Short mmCIF file of N, CA and C in Angstrom, two decimals:
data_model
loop_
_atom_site.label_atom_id
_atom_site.label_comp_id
_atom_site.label_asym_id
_atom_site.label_seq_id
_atom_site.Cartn_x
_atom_site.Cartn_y
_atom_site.Cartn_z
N UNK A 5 20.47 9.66 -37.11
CA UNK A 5 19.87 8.76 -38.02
C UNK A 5 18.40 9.16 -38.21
N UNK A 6 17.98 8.92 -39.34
CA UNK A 6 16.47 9.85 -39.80
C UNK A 6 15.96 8.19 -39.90
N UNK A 7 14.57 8.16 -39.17
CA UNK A 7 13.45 7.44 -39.56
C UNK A 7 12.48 7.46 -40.69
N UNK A 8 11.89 6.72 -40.81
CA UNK A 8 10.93 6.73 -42.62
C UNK A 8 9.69 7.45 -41.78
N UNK A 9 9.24 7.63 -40.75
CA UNK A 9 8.33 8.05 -40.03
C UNK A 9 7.86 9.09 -39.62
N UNK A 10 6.71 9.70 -40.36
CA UNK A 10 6.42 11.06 -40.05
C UNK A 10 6.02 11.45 -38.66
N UNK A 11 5.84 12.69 -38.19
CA UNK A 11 5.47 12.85 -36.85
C UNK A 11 4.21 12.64 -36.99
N UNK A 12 3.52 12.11 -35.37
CA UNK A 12 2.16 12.23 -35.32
C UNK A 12 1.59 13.42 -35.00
N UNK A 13 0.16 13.49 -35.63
CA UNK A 13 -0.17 15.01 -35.74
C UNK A 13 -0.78 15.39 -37.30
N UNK A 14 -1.34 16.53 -37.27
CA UNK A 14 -2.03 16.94 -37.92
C UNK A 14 -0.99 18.30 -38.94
N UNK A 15 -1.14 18.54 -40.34
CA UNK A 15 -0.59 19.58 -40.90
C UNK A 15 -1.64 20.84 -40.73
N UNK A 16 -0.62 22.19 -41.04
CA UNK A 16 -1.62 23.31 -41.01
C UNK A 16 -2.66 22.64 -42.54
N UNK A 17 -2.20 22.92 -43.30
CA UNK A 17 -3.31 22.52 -44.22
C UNK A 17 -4.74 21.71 -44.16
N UNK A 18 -4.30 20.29 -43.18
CA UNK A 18 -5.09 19.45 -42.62
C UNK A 18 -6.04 20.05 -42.17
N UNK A 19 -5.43 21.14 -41.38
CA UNK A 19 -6.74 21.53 -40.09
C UNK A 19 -7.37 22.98 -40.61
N UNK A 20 -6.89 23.63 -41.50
CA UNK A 20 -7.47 24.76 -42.55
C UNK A 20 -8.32 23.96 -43.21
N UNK A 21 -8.13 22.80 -44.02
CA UNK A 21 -9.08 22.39 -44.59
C UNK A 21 -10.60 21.62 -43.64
N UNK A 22 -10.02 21.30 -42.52
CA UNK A 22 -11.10 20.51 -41.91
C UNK A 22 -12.15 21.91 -41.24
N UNK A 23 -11.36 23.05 -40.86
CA UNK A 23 -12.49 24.02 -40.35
C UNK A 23 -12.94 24.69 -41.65
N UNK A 24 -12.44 24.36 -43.01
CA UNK A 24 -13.26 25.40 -44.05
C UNK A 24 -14.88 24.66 -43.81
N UNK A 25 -14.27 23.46 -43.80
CA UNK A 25 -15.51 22.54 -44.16
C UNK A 25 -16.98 22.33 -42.94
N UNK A 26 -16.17 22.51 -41.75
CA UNK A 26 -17.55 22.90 -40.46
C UNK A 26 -17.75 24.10 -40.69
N UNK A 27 -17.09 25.25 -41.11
CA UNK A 27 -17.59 26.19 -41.57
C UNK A 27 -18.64 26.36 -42.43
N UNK A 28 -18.54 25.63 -43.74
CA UNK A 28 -19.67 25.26 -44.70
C UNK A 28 -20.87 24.65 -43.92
N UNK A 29 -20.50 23.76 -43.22
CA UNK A 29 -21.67 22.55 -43.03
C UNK A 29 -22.74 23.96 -42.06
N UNK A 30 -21.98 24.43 -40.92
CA UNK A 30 -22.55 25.09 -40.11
C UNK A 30 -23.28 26.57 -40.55
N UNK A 31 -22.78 26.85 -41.60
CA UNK A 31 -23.63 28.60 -42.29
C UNK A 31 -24.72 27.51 -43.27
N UNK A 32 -24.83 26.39 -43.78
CA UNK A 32 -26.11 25.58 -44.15
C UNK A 32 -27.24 25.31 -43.05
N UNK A 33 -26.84 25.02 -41.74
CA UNK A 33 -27.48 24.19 -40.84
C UNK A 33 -28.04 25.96 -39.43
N UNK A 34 -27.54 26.74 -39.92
CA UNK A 34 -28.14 27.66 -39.35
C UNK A 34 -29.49 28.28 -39.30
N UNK A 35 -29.69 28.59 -41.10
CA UNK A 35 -30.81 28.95 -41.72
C UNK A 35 -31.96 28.07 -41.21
N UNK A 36 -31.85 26.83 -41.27
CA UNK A 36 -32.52 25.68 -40.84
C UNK A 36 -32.97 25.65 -39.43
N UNK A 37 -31.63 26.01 -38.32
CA UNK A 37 -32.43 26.34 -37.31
C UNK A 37 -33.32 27.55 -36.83
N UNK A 38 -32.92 28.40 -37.68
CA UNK A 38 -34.03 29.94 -37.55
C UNK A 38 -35.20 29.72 -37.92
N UNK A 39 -35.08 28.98 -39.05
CA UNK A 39 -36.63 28.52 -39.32
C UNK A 39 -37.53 27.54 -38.63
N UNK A 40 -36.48 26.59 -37.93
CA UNK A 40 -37.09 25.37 -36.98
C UNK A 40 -37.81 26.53 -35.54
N UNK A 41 -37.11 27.74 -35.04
CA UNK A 41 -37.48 28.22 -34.01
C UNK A 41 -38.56 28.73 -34.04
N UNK A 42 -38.81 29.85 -36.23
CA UNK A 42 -39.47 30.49 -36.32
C UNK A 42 -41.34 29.62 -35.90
N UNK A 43 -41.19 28.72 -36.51
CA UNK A 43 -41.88 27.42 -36.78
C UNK A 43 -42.95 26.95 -35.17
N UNK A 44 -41.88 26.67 -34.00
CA UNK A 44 -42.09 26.33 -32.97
C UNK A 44 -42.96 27.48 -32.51
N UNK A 45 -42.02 29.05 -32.38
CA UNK A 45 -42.74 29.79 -31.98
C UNK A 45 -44.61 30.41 -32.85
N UNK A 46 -44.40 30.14 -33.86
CA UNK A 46 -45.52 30.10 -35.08
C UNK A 46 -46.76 29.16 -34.16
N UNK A 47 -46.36 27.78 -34.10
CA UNK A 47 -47.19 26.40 -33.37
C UNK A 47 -47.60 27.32 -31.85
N UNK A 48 -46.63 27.82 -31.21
CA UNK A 48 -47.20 28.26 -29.71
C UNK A 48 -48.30 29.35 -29.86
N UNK A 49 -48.29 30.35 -31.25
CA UNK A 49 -49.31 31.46 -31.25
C UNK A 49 -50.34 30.73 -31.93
N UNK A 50 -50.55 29.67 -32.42
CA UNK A 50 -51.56 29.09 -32.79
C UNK A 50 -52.14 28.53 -31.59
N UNK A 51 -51.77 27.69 -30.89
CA UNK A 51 -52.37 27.01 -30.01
C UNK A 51 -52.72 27.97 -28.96
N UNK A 52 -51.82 29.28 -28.54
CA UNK A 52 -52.58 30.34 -27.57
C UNK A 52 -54.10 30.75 -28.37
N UNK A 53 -53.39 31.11 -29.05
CA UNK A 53 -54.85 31.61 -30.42
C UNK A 53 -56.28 30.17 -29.70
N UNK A 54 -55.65 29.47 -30.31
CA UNK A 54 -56.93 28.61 -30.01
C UNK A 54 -57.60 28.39 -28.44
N UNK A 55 -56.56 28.34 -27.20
CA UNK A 55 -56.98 28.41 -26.36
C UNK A 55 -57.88 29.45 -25.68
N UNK A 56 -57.43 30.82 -26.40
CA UNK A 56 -58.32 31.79 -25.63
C UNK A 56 -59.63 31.92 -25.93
N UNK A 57 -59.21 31.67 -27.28
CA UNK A 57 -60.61 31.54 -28.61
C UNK A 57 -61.56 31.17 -28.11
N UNK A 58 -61.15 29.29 -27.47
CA UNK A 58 -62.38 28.63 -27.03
C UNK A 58 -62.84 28.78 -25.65
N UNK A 59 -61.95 29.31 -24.74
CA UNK A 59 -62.62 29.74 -23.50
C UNK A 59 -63.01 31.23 -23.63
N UNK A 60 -63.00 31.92 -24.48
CA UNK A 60 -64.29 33.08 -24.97
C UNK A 60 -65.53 32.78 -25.14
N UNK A 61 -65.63 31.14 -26.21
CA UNK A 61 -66.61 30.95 -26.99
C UNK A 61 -67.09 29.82 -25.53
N UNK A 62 -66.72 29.90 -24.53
CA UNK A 62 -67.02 28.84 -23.68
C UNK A 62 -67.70 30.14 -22.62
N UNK A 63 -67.44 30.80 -22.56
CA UNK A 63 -67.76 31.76 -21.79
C UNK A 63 -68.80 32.35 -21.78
N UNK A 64 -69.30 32.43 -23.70
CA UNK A 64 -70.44 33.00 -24.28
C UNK A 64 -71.78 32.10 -24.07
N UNK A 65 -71.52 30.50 -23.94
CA UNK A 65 -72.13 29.58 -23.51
C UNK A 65 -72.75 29.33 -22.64
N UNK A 66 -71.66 29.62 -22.02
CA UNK A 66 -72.16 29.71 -20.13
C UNK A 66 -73.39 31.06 -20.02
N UNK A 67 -73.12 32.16 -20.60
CA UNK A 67 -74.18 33.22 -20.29
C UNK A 67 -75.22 32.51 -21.11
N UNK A 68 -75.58 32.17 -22.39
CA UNK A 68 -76.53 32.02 -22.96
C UNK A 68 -77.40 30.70 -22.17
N UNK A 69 -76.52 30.19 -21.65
CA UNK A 69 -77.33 28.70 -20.71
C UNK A 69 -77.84 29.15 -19.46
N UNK A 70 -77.36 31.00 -18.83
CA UNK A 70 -77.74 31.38 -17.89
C UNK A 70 -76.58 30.65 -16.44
N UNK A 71 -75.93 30.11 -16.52
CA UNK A 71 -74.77 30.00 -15.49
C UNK A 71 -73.53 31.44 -15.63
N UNK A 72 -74.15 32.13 -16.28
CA UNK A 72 -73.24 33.30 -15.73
C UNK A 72 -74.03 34.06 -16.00
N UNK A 73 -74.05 35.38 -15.12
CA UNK A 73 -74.55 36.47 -15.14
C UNK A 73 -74.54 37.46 -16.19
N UNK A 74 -75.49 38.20 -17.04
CA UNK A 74 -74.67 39.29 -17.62
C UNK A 74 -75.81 40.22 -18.05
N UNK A 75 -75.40 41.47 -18.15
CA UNK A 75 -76.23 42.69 -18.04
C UNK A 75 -77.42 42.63 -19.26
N UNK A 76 -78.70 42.58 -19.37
CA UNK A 76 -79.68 43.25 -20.75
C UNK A 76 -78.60 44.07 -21.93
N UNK A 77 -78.84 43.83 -22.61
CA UNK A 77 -78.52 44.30 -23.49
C UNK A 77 -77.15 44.31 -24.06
N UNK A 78 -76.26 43.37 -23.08
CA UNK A 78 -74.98 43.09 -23.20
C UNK A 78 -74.99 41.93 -24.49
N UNK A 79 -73.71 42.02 -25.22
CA UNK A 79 -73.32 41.23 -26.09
C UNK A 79 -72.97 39.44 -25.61
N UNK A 80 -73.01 39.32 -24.31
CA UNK A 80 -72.69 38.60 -23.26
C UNK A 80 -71.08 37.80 -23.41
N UNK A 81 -70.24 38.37 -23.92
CA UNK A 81 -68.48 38.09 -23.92
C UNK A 81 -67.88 38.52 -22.68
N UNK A 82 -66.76 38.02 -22.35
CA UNK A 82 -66.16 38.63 -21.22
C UNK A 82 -65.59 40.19 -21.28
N UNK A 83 -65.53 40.91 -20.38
CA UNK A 83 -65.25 41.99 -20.46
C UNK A 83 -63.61 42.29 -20.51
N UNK A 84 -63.08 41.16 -19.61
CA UNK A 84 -61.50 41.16 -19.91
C UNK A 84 -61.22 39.68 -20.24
N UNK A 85 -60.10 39.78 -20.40
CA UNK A 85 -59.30 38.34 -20.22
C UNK A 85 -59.22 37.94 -19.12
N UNK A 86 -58.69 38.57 -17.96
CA UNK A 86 -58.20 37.87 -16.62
C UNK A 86 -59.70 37.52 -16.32
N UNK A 87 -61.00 37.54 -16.76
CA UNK A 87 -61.98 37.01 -16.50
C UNK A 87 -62.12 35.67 -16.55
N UNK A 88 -61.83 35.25 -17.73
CA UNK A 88 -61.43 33.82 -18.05
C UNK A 88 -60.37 32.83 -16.98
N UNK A 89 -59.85 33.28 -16.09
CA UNK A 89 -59.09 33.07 -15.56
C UNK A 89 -59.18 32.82 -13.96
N UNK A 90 -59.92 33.74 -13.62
CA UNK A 90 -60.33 34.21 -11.97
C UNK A 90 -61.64 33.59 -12.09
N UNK A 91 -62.00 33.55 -12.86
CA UNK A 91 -63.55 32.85 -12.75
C UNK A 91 -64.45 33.38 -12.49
N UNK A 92 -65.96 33.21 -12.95
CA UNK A 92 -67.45 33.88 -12.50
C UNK A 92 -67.89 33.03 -11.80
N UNK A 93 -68.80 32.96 -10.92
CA UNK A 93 -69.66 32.80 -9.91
C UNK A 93 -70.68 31.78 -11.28
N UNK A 94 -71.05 30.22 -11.04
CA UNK A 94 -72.15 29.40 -11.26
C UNK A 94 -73.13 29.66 -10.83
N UNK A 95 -74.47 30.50 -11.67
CA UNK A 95 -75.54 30.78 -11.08
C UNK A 95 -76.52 29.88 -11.01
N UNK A 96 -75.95 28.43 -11.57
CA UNK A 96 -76.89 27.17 -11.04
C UNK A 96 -76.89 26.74 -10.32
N UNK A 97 -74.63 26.51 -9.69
CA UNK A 97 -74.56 25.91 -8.66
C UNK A 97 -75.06 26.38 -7.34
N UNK A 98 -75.69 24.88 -6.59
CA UNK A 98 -76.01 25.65 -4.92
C UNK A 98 -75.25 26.04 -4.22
N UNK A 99 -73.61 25.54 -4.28
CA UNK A 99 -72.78 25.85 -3.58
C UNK A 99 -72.18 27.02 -3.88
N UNK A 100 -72.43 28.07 -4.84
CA UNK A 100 -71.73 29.22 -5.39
C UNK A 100 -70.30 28.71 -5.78
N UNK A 101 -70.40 27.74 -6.42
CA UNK A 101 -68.80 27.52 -6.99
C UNK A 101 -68.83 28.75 -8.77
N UNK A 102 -67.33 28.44 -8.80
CA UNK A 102 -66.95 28.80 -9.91
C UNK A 102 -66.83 28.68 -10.71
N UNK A 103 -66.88 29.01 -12.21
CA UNK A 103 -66.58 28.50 -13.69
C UNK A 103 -64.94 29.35 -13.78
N UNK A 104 -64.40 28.32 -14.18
CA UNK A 104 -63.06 28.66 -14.63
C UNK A 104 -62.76 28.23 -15.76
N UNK A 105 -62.21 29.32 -17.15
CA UNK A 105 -62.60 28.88 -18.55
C UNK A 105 -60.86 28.42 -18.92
N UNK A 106 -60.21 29.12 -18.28
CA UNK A 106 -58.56 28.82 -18.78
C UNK A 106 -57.86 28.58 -17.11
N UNK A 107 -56.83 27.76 -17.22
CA UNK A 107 -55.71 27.90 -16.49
C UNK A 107 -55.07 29.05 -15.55
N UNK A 108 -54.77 29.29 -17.11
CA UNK A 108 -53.38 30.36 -16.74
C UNK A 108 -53.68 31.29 -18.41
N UNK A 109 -53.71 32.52 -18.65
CA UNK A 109 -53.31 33.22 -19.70
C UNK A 109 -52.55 33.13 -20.67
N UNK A 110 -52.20 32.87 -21.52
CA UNK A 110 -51.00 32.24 -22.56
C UNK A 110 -50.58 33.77 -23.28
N UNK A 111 -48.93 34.08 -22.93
CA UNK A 111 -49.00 35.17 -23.50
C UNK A 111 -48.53 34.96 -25.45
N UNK A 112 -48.52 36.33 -26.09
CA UNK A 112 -48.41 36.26 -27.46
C UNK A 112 -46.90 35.88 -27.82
N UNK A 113 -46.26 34.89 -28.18
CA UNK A 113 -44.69 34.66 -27.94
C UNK A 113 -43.90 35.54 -29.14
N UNK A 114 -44.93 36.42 -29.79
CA UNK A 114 -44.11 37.40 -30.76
C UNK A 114 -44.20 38.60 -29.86
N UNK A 115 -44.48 39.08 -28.48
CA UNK A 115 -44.70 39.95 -27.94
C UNK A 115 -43.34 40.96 -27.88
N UNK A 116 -42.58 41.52 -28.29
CA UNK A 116 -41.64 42.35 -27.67
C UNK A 116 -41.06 42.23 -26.31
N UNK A 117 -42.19 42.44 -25.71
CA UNK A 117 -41.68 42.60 -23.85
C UNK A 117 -41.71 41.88 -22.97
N UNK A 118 -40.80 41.01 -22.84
CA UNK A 118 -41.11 40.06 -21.76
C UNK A 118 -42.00 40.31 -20.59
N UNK A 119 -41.56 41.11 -19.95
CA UNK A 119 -41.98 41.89 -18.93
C UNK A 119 -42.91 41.79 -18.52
N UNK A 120 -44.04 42.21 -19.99
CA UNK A 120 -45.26 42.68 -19.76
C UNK A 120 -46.59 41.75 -19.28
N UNK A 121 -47.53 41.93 -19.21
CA UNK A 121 -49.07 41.17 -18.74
C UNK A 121 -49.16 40.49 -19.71
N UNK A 122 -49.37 39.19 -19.89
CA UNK A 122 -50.42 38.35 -20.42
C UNK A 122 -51.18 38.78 -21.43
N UNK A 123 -51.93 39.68 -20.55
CA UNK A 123 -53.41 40.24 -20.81
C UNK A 123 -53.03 41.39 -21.65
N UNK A 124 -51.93 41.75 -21.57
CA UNK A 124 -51.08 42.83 -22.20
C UNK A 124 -50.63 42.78 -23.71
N UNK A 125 -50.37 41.51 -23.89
CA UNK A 125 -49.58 41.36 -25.16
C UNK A 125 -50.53 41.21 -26.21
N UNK A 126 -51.96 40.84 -26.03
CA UNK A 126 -53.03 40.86 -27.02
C UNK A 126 -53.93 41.62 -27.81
N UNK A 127 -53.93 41.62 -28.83
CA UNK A 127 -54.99 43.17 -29.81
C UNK A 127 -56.11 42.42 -29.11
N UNK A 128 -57.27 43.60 -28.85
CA UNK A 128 -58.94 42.90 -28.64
C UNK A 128 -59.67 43.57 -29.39
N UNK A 129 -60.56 42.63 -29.79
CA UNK A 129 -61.64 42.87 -31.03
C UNK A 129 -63.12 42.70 -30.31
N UNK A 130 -63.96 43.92 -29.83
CA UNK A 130 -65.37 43.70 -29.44
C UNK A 130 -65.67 43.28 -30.47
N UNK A 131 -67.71 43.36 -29.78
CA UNK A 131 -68.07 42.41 -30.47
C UNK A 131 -68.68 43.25 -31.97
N UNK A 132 -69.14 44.26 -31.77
CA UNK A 132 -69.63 45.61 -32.57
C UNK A 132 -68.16 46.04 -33.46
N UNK A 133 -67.33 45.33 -33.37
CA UNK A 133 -65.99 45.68 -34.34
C UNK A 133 -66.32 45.31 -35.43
N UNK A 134 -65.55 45.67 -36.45
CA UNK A 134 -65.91 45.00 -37.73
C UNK A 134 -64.39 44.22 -37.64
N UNK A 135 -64.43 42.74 -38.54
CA UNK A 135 -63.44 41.60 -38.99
C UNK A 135 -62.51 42.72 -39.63
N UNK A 136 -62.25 43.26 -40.58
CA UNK A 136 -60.93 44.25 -40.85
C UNK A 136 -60.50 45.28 -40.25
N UNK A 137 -61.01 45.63 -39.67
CA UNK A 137 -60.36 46.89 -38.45
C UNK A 137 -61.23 46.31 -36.65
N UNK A 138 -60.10 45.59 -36.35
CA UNK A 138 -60.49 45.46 -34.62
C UNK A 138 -60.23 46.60 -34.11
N UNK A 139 -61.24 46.54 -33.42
CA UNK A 139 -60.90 47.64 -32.07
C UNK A 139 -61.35 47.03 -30.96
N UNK A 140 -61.04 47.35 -29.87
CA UNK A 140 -61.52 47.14 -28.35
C UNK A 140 -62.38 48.09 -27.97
N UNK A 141 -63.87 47.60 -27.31
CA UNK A 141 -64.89 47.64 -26.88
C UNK A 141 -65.00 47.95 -25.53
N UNK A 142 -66.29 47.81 -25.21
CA UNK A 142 -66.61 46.79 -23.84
C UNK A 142 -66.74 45.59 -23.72
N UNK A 143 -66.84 44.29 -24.85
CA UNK A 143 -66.29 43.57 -24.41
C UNK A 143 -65.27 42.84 -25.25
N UNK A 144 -65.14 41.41 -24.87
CA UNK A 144 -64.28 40.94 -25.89
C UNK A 144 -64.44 40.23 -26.83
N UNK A 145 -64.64 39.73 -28.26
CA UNK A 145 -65.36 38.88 -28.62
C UNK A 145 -63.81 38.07 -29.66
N UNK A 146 -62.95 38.77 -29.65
CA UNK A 146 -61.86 37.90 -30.08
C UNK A 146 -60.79 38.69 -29.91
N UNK A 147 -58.96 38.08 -29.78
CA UNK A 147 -58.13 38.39 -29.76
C UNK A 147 -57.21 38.22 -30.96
N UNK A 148 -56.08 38.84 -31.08
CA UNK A 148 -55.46 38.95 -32.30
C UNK A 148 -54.02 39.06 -31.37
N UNK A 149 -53.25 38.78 -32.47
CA UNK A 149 -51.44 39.35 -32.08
C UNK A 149 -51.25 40.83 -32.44
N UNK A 150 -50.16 41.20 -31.61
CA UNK A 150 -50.04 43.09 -32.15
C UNK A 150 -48.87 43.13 -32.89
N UNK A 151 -47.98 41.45 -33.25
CA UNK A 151 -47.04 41.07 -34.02
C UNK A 151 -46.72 42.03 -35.38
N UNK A 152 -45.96 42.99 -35.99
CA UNK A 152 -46.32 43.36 -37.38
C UNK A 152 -45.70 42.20 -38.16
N UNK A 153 -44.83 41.65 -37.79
CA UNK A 153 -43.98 40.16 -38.51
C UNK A 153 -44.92 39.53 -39.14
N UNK A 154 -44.29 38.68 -40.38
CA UNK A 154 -45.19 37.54 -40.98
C UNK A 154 -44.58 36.34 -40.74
N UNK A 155 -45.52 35.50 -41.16
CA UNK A 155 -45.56 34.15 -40.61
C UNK A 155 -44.60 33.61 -41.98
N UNK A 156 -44.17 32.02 -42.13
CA UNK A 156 -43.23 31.78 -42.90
C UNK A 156 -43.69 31.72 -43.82
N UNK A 157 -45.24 31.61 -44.20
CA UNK A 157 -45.85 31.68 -45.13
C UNK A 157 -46.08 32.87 -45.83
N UNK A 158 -46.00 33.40 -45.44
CA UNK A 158 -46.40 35.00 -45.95
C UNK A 158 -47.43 35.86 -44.83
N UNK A 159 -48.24 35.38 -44.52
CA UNK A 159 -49.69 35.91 -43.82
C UNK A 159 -49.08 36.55 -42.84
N UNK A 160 -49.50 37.72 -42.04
CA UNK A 160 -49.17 38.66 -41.11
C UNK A 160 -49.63 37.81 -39.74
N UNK A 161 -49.04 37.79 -38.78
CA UNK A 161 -49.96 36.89 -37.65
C UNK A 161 -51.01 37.99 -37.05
N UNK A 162 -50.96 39.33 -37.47
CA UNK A 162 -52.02 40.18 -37.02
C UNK A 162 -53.58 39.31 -37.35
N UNK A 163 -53.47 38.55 -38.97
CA UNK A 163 -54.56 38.13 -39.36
C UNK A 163 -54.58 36.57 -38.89
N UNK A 164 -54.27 35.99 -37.88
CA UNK A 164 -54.30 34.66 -37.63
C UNK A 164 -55.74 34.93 -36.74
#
């Protein structure tokens, strides 16, 4: 005897049609996340950017106020990065404490190499450089990315 009652369950068609359609939704929602990552990682080279920036320009302070040491005729910038870091000697304080301008080093998150230094992943621009062609000096007077990629905007992050 036959029932009016179909089986429970799904047809092939049913379920061809239901994965065409996460298929669609998901090749839309991809693009979106490449750009959400590109974005995040974009925000982290800005804010490294800014952090080193200002413990350079904090650094330059400190010599010109005379709490750090630095040679005649020097441009008075740090000579490395890990300077910023390890700290100089307070030539006000009585106790010989330290000025410490950063944390920790923030590396470039477009860097290639995991691997590598911190201190490694950054273009340096003395101070005797000219703004369109950096080069590294003796000291440092700004950092750059060695990124050739552009940003989502167009701009190269070399020029951030």
């Amino acid at each position: 005897m036959k029932s009016g009652r179909r089986p429970a369950g799904f047809t092939l068609i049913e379920l061809v049609v239901t994965v065409a359609i996460v298929g669609v939704i998901a090749s839309g929602a991809l693009p979106l996340a490449e750009i959400g990552y590109k974005r995040a990682k974009e925000q982290e080279l800005r804010v490294a950017l800014r952090d080193i920036r200002g413990a350079i320009d904090a650094y330059k302070v400190a010599v010109d106020q005379g709490r750090v040491a630095s040679e005649p005729g020097t441009s008075g910038y740090p000579d490395k990065l890990t300077t910023l870091v390890d700290g100089v000697e307070d030539l006000r304080s009585p106790e010989a404490t330290k000025i410490y301008f950063l944390r920790r080093l923030p590396r470039d998150p477009f860097f290639p190499d995991p691997g590598a230094a911190a201190e490694d992943t950054w273009g340096l621009r003395s101070y005797v450089s000219p703004a369109d062609d950096p080069q590294p000096g003796d000291d440092i007077f700004d950092v750059y990315s060695l990124s050739t990629a552009q940003a989502i905007n167009g701009t190269p992050y070399r020029n951030w």
